[in-house]
Short mmCIF file of C-alpha atoms and ligand atoms in Angstrom, two decimals:
data_model
loop_
_atom_site.label_atom_id
_atom_site.label_comp_id
_atom_site.label_asym_id
_atom_site.label_seq_id
_atom_site.Cartn_x
_atom_site.Cartn_y
_atom_site.Cartn_z
CA UNK A 1 -15.31 -4.84 27.09
CA UNK A 2 -13.20 -5.44 24.54
CA UNK A 3 -9.84 -7.65 23.99
CA UNK A 4 -7.38 -4.71 25.05
CA UNK A 5 -5.74 -5.48 21.49
CA UNK A 6 -8.10 -3.56 20.36
CA UNK A 7 -7.44 -0.23 21.74
CA UNK A 8 -4.17 -0.81 20.17
CA UNK A 9 -5.18 -0.14 16.62
CA UNK A 10 -5.56 3.93 15.62
CA UNK A 11 -8.41 5.67 13.48
CA UNK A 12 -7.49 5.28 10.42
CA UNK A 13 -7.64 9.32 10.27
CA UNK A 14 -7.53 10.03 5.99
CA UNK A 15 -10.42 7.50 6.05
CA UNK A 16 -11.82 9.90 8.25
CA UNK A 17 -11.30 12.82 6.27
CA UNK A 18 -13.02 11.89 3.85
CA UNK A 19 -15.93 10.69 5.65
CA UNK A 20 -16.58 13.69 6.52
CA UNK A 21 -16.03 15.44 3.13
CA UNK A 22 -18.84 12.77 1.61
CA UNK A 23 -21.47 14.15 4.51
CA UNK A 24 -20.10 16.97 3.37
CA UNK A 25 -20.85 16.48 -0.34
CA UNK A 26 -24.01 14.16 0.68
CA UNK A 27 -25.28 17.61 2.05
CA UNK A 28 -24.60 19.39 -0.98
CA UNK A 29 -21.28 21.07 -0.79
CA UNK A 30 -19.67 18.96 -3.58
CA UNK A 31 -15.49 17.88 -2.08
CA UNK A 32 -12.53 16.84 -4.59
CA UNK A 33 -11.02 14.22 -3.22
CA UNK A 34 -7.40 13.77 -3.09
CA UNK A 35 -6.76 11.69 0.38
CA UNK A 36 -6.87 7.84 -0.03
CA UNK A 37 -5.11 5.62 -2.10
CA UNK A 38 -7.75 4.53 -4.33
CA UNK A 39 -7.00 3.92 -8.32
CA UNK A 40 -10.54 6.23 -10.26
CA UNK A 41 -10.06 4.03 -13.61
CA UNK A 42 -12.11 1.16 -14.62
CA UNK A 43 -10.84 -2.58 -13.99
CA UNK A 44 -9.33 -4.03 -17.23
CA UNK A 45 -12.16 -5.35 -18.96
CA UNK A 46 -10.89 -8.75 -19.47
CA UNK A 47 -11.39 -8.66 -15.64
CA UNK A 48 -14.98 -7.42 -15.53
CA UNK A 49 -15.77 -9.74 -18.08
CA UNK A 50 -13.85 -12.60 -16.04
CA UNK A 51 -15.76 -12.39 -13.06
CA UNK A 52 -18.91 -12.52 -14.83
CA UNK A 53 -18.34 -15.11 -16.67
CA UNK A 54 -17.56 -17.20 -13.58
CA UNK A 55 -20.70 -16.30 -11.93
CA UNK A 56 -22.69 -17.06 -14.75
CA UNK A 57 -21.50 -19.97 -14.70
CA UNK A 58 -21.98 -21.06 -11.23
CA UNK A 59 -18.13 -20.92 -10.55
CA UNK A 60 -19.60 -20.46 -6.50
CA UNK A 61 -17.94 -22.22 -4.59
CA UNK A 62 -15.03 -22.66 -2.42
CA UNK A 63 -11.27 -23.18 -3.81
CA UNK A 64 -8.27 -24.80 -2.66
CA UNK A 65 -7.12 -23.26 0.83
CA UNK A 66 -4.01 -21.25 -1.21
CA UNK A 67 -6.20 -20.72 -4.52
CA UNK A 68 -7.29 -22.03 -8.00
CA UNK A 69 -3.74 -23.90 -9.11
CA UNK A 70 -3.98 -21.53 -12.50
CA UNK A 71 -4.28 -18.58 -10.33
CA UNK A 72 -1.37 -19.77 -8.44
CA UNK A 73 0.84 -20.58 -11.42
CA UNK A 74 0.19 -16.82 -13.89
CA UNK A 75 0.87 -15.41 -10.11
CA UNK A 76 5.06 -17.67 -9.58
CA UNK A 77 4.83 -16.27 -13.95
CA UNK A 78 4.33 -12.98 -13.86
CA UNK A 79 6.49 -13.01 -10.67
CA UNK A 80 9.46 -14.51 -13.20
CA UNK A 81 8.82 -11.71 -15.40
CA UNK A 82 8.75 -8.70 -13.36
CA UNK A 83 11.29 -9.77 -10.86
CA UNK A 84 13.32 -12.41 -12.72
CA UNK A 85 12.75 -14.88 -9.96
CA UNK A 86 11.73 -17.89 -11.02
CA UNK A 87 9.05 -19.31 -7.91
CA UNK A 88 7.39 -22.71 -7.52
CA UNK A 89 3.38 -22.06 -8.16
CA UNK A 90 2.98 -24.04 -4.75
CA UNK A 91 4.83 -21.21 -2.51
CA UNK A 92 2.21 -18.94 -3.29
CA UNK A 93 -1.82 -18.33 -1.30
CA UNK A 94 -4.15 -16.28 -2.72
CA UNK A 95 -5.78 -14.18 -0.51
CA UNK A 96 -8.61 -11.40 -0.57
CA UNK A 97 -6.22 -8.64 -1.05
CA UNK A 98 -2.91 -7.07 0.19
CA UNK A 99 -4.66 -6.53 3.83
CA UNK A 100 -4.93 -11.31 4.46
CA UNK A 101 -1.36 -11.59 3.16
CA UNK A 102 0.38 -8.98 4.94
CA UNK A 103 -2.38 -10.78 8.25
CA UNK A 104 -1.19 -13.91 7.48
CA UNK A 105 2.48 -13.37 7.61
CA UNK A 106 2.43 -11.74 10.92
CA UNK A 107 -0.40 -14.70 12.83
CA UNK A 108 3.10 -16.78 11.17
CA UNK A 109 5.96 -14.85 12.37
CA UNK A 110 4.72 -13.11 15.75
CA UNK A 111 4.30 -14.58 18.96
CA UNK A 112 3.10 -12.00 22.21
CA UNK A 113 6.06 -9.32 23.37
CA UNK A 114 7.70 -9.41 19.56
CA UNK A 115 9.20 -7.15 17.52
CA UNK A 116 8.79 -5.75 14.28
CA UNK A 117 10.38 -3.65 12.66
CA UNK A 118 10.12 -0.81 9.81
CA UNK A 119 10.98 1.84 8.54
CA UNK A 120 8.07 5.53 9.57
CA UNK A 121 6.58 7.31 8.09
CA UNK A 122 4.82 4.30 7.39
CA UNK A 123 1.28 2.17 6.05
CA UNK A 124 -0.57 2.77 9.00
CA UNK A 125 -2.21 -0.22 9.23
CA UNK A 126 1.44 -2.64 10.03
CA UNK A 127 1.66 -1.25 12.80
CA UNK A 128 -2.07 -1.61 13.84
CA UNK A 129 -2.06 -5.42 12.44
CA UNK A 130 0.95 -5.49 14.19
CA UNK A 131 0.01 -4.91 17.64
CA UNK A 132 -3.14 -7.07 17.30
CA UNK A 133 -1.17 -9.65 16.92
CA UNK A 134 0.76 -8.65 20.13
CA UNK A 135 3.91 -7.56 19.38
CA UNK A 136 5.89 -4.23 19.21
CA UNK A 137 6.14 -2.57 16.46
CA UNK A 138 9.95 -0.72 16.20
CA UNK A 139 10.01 1.64 13.99
CA UNK A 140 12.92 3.73 12.47
CA UNK A 141 12.94 7.20 11.36
CA UNK A 142 13.56 7.68 7.56
CA UNK A 143 13.96 11.85 6.04
CA UNK A 144 13.71 13.49 3.76
CA UNK A 145 16.95 14.64 3.67
CA UNK A 146 18.34 11.31 2.40
CA UNK A 147 15.19 10.63 -0.09
CA UNK A 148 13.12 8.25 3.08
CA UNK A 149 16.05 5.58 2.48
CA UNK A 150 16.37 3.36 5.10
CA UNK A 151 19.97 3.51 7.05
CA UNK A 152 20.80 0.28 7.01
CA UNK A 153 22.73 0.59 9.80
CA UNK A 154 20.25 1.90 12.43
CA UNK A 155 18.77 -0.96 11.46
CA UNK A 156 21.25 -3.87 12.22
CA UNK A 157 20.75 -1.42 15.59
CA UNK A 158 17.26 -2.36 16.05
CA UNK A 159 17.01 -5.78 16.12
CA UNK A 160 17.28 -7.77 19.64
CA UNK A 161 16.89 -10.79 20.05
CA UNK A 162 12.89 -10.70 19.75
CA UNK A 163 13.04 -9.12 16.42
CA UNK A 164 10.28 -11.41 14.37
CA UNK A 165 10.88 -9.70 10.89
CA UNK A 166 11.48 -6.54 9.09
CA UNK A 167 9.18 -4.42 6.48
CA UNK A 168 10.22 -3.19 3.23
CA UNK A 169 7.76 -1.16 0.97
CA UNK A 170 9.06 -0.03 -2.26
CA UNK A 171 7.45 1.92 -3.25
CA UNK A 172 6.21 2.98 -0.24
CA UNK A 173 3.42 4.39 0.74
CA UNK A 174 2.86 7.35 1.59
CA UNK A 175 6.36 8.74 0.56
CA UNK A 176 6.65 6.93 -2.90
CA UNK A 177 10.26 6.14 -1.42
CA UNK A 178 11.89 3.51 -3.65
CA UNK A 179 14.70 1.38 -1.72
CA UNK A 180 17.24 1.12 -3.02
CA UNK A 181 19.34 -2.23 -5.02
CA UNK A 182 21.91 -1.86 -1.94
CA UNK A 183 19.97 -1.44 0.80
CA UNK A 184 17.49 -4.08 -0.21
CA UNK A 185 20.48 -6.64 -0.57
CA UNK A 186 22.57 -5.76 2.49
CA UNK A 187 18.61 -5.97 4.44
CA UNK A 188 17.79 -9.16 3.06
CA UNK A 189 21.26 -10.04 4.05
CA UNK A 190 20.53 -9.26 8.52
CA UNK A 191 19.58 -12.99 8.93
CA UNK A 192 15.88 -12.04 9.68
CA UNK A 193 13.05 -12.28 7.77
CA UNK A 194 11.67 -9.72 5.04
CA UNK A 195 7.77 -8.88 4.86
CA UNK A 196 7.78 -7.17 1.25
CA UNK A 197 4.91 -5.60 0.70
CA UNK A 198 5.13 -4.86 -2.69
CA UNK A 199 1.56 -3.83 -3.88
CA UNK A 200 3.17 -0.58 -6.04
CA UNK A 201 5.28 -2.60 -8.34
CA UNK A 202 4.91 -1.20 -11.79
CA UNK A 203 3.87 2.33 -11.01
CA UNK A 204 6.96 3.64 -10.52
CA UNK A 205 8.47 7.02 -12.96
CA UNK A 206 11.54 8.86 -14.44
CA UNK A 207 13.00 5.74 -14.46
CA UNK A 208 12.90 4.41 -10.81
CA UNK A 209 13.90 0.58 -10.46
CA UNK A 210 12.01 -1.82 -7.86
CA UNK A 211 14.20 -4.47 -6.32
CA UNK A 212 12.58 -7.46 -4.42
CA UNK A 213 14.69 -9.29 -2.04
CA UNK A 214 12.99 -12.46 -3.44
CA UNK A 215 16.35 -11.86 -5.77
CA UNK A 216 18.52 -12.23 -2.52
CA UNK A 217 17.51 -14.39 -0.25
CA UNK A 218 14.52 -17.17 0.23
CA UNK A 219 13.92 -15.59 4.26
CA UNK A 220 10.87 -13.32 2.35
CA UNK A 221 7.87 -12.97 2.34
CA UNK A 222 6.43 -11.07 -0.48
CA UNK A 223 2.26 -9.10 -0.30
CA UNK A 224 1.12 -8.04 -3.36
CA UNK A 225 -1.68 -8.07 -5.05
CA UNK A 226 -4.97 -6.46 -7.84
CA UNK A 227 -5.71 -3.31 -6.27
CA UNK A 228 -3.81 -0.84 -7.13
CA UNK A 229 -1.67 -2.23 -10.51
CA UNK A 230 -4.92 -3.54 -11.65
CA UNK A 231 -6.96 -0.70 -10.65
CA UNK A 232 -9.29 -3.66 -8.99
CA UNK A 233 -9.38 -2.26 -5.39
CA UNK A 234 -13.20 -3.66 -4.60
CA UNK A 235 -11.86 -7.12 -6.19
CA UNK A 236 -9.80 -7.78 -2.90
CA UNK A 237 -7.54 -9.94 -4.63
CA UNK A 238 -4.18 -10.23 -3.50
CA UNK A 239 -1.43 -12.79 -2.49
CA UNK A 240 1.89 -13.63 -0.45
CA UNK A 241 4.85 -15.95 -1.60
CA UNK A 242 6.90 -17.28 0.88
CA UNK A 243 9.12 -19.82 1.79
CA UNK A 244 8.45 -23.44 1.18
CA UNK A 245 8.85 -24.20 5.28
CA UNK A 246 6.01 -21.65 6.00
CA UNK A 247 3.58 -22.84 3.52
CA UNK A 248 1.82 -25.84 6.02
CA UNK A 249 1.41 -23.46 8.59
CA UNK A 250 0.29 -20.75 5.98
CA UNK A 251 -1.89 -23.14 4.35
CA UNK A 252 -3.31 -23.90 7.99
CA UNK A 253 -4.15 -20.18 8.64
CA UNK A 254 -5.82 -19.77 5.61
CA UNK A 255 -7.88 -22.50 5.71
CA UNK A 256 -9.44 -21.61 9.59
CA UNK A 257 -9.19 -17.05 9.15
CA UNK A 258 -10.72 -17.39 5.40
CA UNK A 259 -12.13 -21.23 4.10
CA UNK A 260 -10.09 -18.97 0.09
CA UNK A 261 -10.49 -16.51 -2.00
CA UNK A 262 -13.70 -16.10 -3.93
CA UNK A 263 -13.87 -17.93 -6.93
CA UNK A 264 -14.89 -15.20 -9.83
CA UNK A 265 -11.96 -13.13 -7.92
CA UNK A 266 -9.91 -15.66 -8.86
CA UNK A 267 -11.13 -15.47 -11.89
CA UNK A 268 -10.91 -11.84 -12.96
CA UNK A 269 -7.02 -12.24 -11.16
CA UNK A 270 -6.50 -15.08 -13.64
CA UNK A 271 -7.55 -13.09 -16.72
CA UNK A 272 -5.91 -9.14 -15.60
CA UNK A 273 -2.37 -11.44 -15.66
CA UNK A 274 -2.99 -12.85 -18.87
CA UNK A 275 -4.75 -9.16 -20.19
CA UNK A 276 -4.46 -6.19 -18.89
CA UNK A 277 -0.93 -5.17 -18.98
CA UNK A 278 -1.87 -2.46 -21.41
CA UNK A 279 -3.91 -1.35 -19.73
CA UNK A 280 -1.32 -1.42 -16.40
CA UNK A 281 1.39 0.42 -18.54
CA UNK A 282 -1.60 3.07 -19.44
CA UNK A 283 -2.20 4.09 -15.87
CA UNK A 284 0.42 4.64 -15.18
CA UNK A 285 1.10 6.40 -18.62
CA UNK A 286 -1.61 8.32 -16.51
CA UNK A 287 -0.15 8.82 -13.37
CA UNK A 288 2.99 9.92 -14.02
CA UNK A 289 1.09 12.56 -16.10
CA UNK A 290 -0.63 13.41 -12.96
CA UNK A 291 2.01 13.37 -10.90
CA UNK A 292 3.39 15.74 -13.29
CA UNK A 293 0.66 18.83 -12.62
CA UNK A 294 -0.14 18.06 -8.74
CA UNK A 295 4.08 18.36 -7.87
CA UNK A 296 3.87 21.38 -10.36
CA UNK A 297 0.48 22.86 -9.42
CA UNK A 298 1.64 22.31 -5.35
CA UNK A 299 5.03 24.03 -5.62
CA UNK A 300 3.71 26.89 -7.43
CA UNK A 301 1.36 27.58 -5.00
CA UNK A 302 4.62 27.85 -2.66
CA UNK A 303 5.00 24.25 -1.15
CA UNK A 304 7.04 22.06 0.00
CA UNK A 305 7.83 19.42 -1.12
CA UNK A 306 10.83 17.10 -0.17
CA UNK A 307 11.15 14.70 -2.55
CA UNK A 308 9.42 13.54 -6.55
CA UNK A 309 8.25 11.16 -5.29
CA UNK A 310 9.73 7.63 -7.92
CA UNK A 311 6.82 5.08 -7.11
CA UNK A 312 3.19 4.58 -6.27
CA UNK A 313 0.46 7.84 -6.15
CA UNK A 314 1.18 10.33 -3.60
CA UNK A 315 3.11 12.85 -2.83
CA UNK A 316 4.13 13.73 0.82
CA UNK A 317 4.23 17.58 0.98
CA UNK A 318 5.64 19.39 3.94
CA UNK A 319 3.54 21.89 5.58
CA UNK A 320 5.10 22.20 9.08
CA UNK A 321 4.70 25.57 8.09
CA UNK A 322 1.16 26.20 9.16
CA UNK A 323 1.26 25.35 12.87
CA UNK A 324 -0.84 22.90 13.33
CA UNK A 325 -0.93 19.04 13.81
CA UNK A 326 -2.19 17.66 10.48
CA UNK A 327 -5.48 16.42 11.62
CA UNK A 328 -6.27 19.89 12.47
CA UNK A 329 -5.24 21.73 9.08
CA UNK A 330 -6.40 18.75 7.09
CA UNK A 331 -10.18 19.48 8.22
CA UNK A 332 -9.10 23.12 8.05
CA UNK A 333 -8.46 22.29 4.38
CA UNK A 334 -11.09 20.56 3.94
CA UNK A 335 -13.65 23.12 5.96
CA UNK A 336 -11.90 26.16 3.26
CA UNK A 337 -11.45 24.82 -0.03
CA UNK A 338 -14.15 21.30 -0.32
CA UNK A 339 -10.92 19.28 -0.63
CA UNK A 340 -10.39 16.59 1.51
CA UNK A 341 -6.12 15.07 2.51
CA UNK A 342 -4.23 12.41 4.46
CA UNK A 343 -3.63 14.06 7.34
CA UNK A 344 0.45 13.00 8.37
CA UNK A 345 -0.39 12.18 11.47
CA UNK A 346 -1.71 9.30 9.96
CA UNK A 347 1.66 7.62 9.07
CA UNK A 348 3.04 7.86 12.45
CA UNK A 349 4.93 11.17 14.27
CA UNK A 350 7.97 10.87 11.43
CA UNK A 351 5.01 13.22 9.27
CA UNK A 352 2.88 14.97 11.96
CA UNK A 353 2.95 18.94 10.05
CA UNK A 354 2.41 16.80 6.66
CA UNK A 355 0.70 15.73 4.34
CA UNK A 356 -0.27 13.29 1.66
CA UNK A 357 -2.50 14.16 -1.29
CA UNK A 358 -2.89 11.11 -3.49
CA UNK A 359 -3.03 11.69 -7.80
CA UNK A 360 -4.55 8.41 -8.20
CA UNK A 361 -7.91 10.54 -9.33
CA UNK A 362 -8.71 12.32 -12.75
CA UNK A 363 -6.11 15.79 -13.51
CA UNK A 364 -9.78 16.78 -13.81
CA UNK A 365 -9.65 16.52 -10.35
CA UNK A 366 -6.27 17.03 -9.69
CA UNK A 367 -6.02 20.62 -11.12
CA UNK A 368 -9.45 21.71 -9.47
CA UNK A 369 -8.06 21.27 -5.68
CA UNK A 370 -4.74 22.76 -6.97
CA UNK A 371 -7.08 25.58 -7.63
CA UNK A 372 -9.40 25.38 -4.65
CA UNK A 373 -5.96 25.33 -2.37
CA UNK A 374 -4.71 27.79 -3.97
CA UNK A 375 -7.27 30.55 -2.66
CA UNK A 376 -7.69 29.14 0.55
CA UNK A 377 -3.90 29.00 1.57
CA UNK A 378 -3.64 32.73 2.38
CA UNK A 379 -5.90 31.81 4.81
CA UNK A 380 -4.46 29.09 6.95
C1 PLP B 401 1.58 -0.27 1.61
C2 PLP B 401 0.58 -0.88 1.30
N1 PLP B 401 -0.04 -2.11 1.11
C3 PLP B 401 -1.77 -2.48 1.59
C4 PLP B 401 -1.79 -2.07 1.91
C5 PLP B 401 -4.26 -2.62 1.66
O1 PLP B 401 -4.09 -3.34 -0.08
P1 PLP B 401 -5.65 -4.11 -0.21
O2 PLP B 401 -6.44 -3.19 -1.04
O3 PLP B 401 -4.10 -4.94 -1.29
O4 PLP B 401 -5.79 -4.51 0.95
C6 PLP B 401 -2.41 -0.95 0.38
C7 PLP B 401 -3.98 -0.06 0.29
O5 PLP B 401 -3.56 1.38 0.61
C8 PLP B 401 -1.07 0.51 0.78
O6 PLP B 401 -1.38 1.11 0.37
#
């Protein structure tokens, strides 16, 4: 009855655990949510004010499909500031979140039967979006023993005449891995378009430094947005930076799929870029504190954390010794400890037996989650 490609789209299991947790909360059982990547911070006040002012002044219309020029200009300046690479505002397309930016790029590059290479464990939506375009995700395993760093030789071996793109996510969800400069450079030299998801750029710890392939190759599509760095998930604002040759077809896809991104939301983005730096730095400092509380607390319980994640706001915990699949384990923990977590299975076979903890929530919630978990661990 429904198109075959919808059967390729797996449910997002962390959301399923979260939703069960919400139902339990509605029935009177308070749940600590450590499962999803939702910053608990408010958006930068200047961004909120800019959205309000924009709405009040009647900016409720379509814009240029590529986004307001002032925002594209600000994104280009931000790119130069953060990545040290100058880009033309005409190479920027503003989207309603990073997710549509990914979807636009895959629609641009992938024909039915084409292949897209990505490291696994991986963000669950990548394979789903590739499959919806008729493409085949080619998973290249990464492991805790090498810090979830991509092995370029394995990537090279996975390339076939059908390879259309290589995903690079640094810092990555769910591992928090940051790919070293040499790896990014070698991947950029393979001659295949790089889809570089940089949504967690800026959220790094212990001196980790993110390298963008934009500095090495023009055959690169940067996927980025305001959700995580600026705690603006609900605004739905993202963008992509693409090579000149791709701009016309991307513009046509954008016109047909989405027409344009909300005008008042774009104004919020302009303001976040102009005035949000201090807010972002404050949040990063708080994440660094929460990260230590979570990692130390889990280790004190005897749980195994293969790497202290250098970026993003997730900790992937090895729970294979509990001898049940990660979804069953997550539901067991939800029922017994009233803590919602992200089952590893969401992130591919390579993460089965692992569970993802998010430290995007408050220190108090994290500490309460740890106390609850410590009580039930002996019963698991
Ligand atoms: C790696 C990665 N890319 C993209 C997204 C989607 O973000 P957005 O809210 O900008 O659509 C997420 C959200 O969790 C993510 O973790």
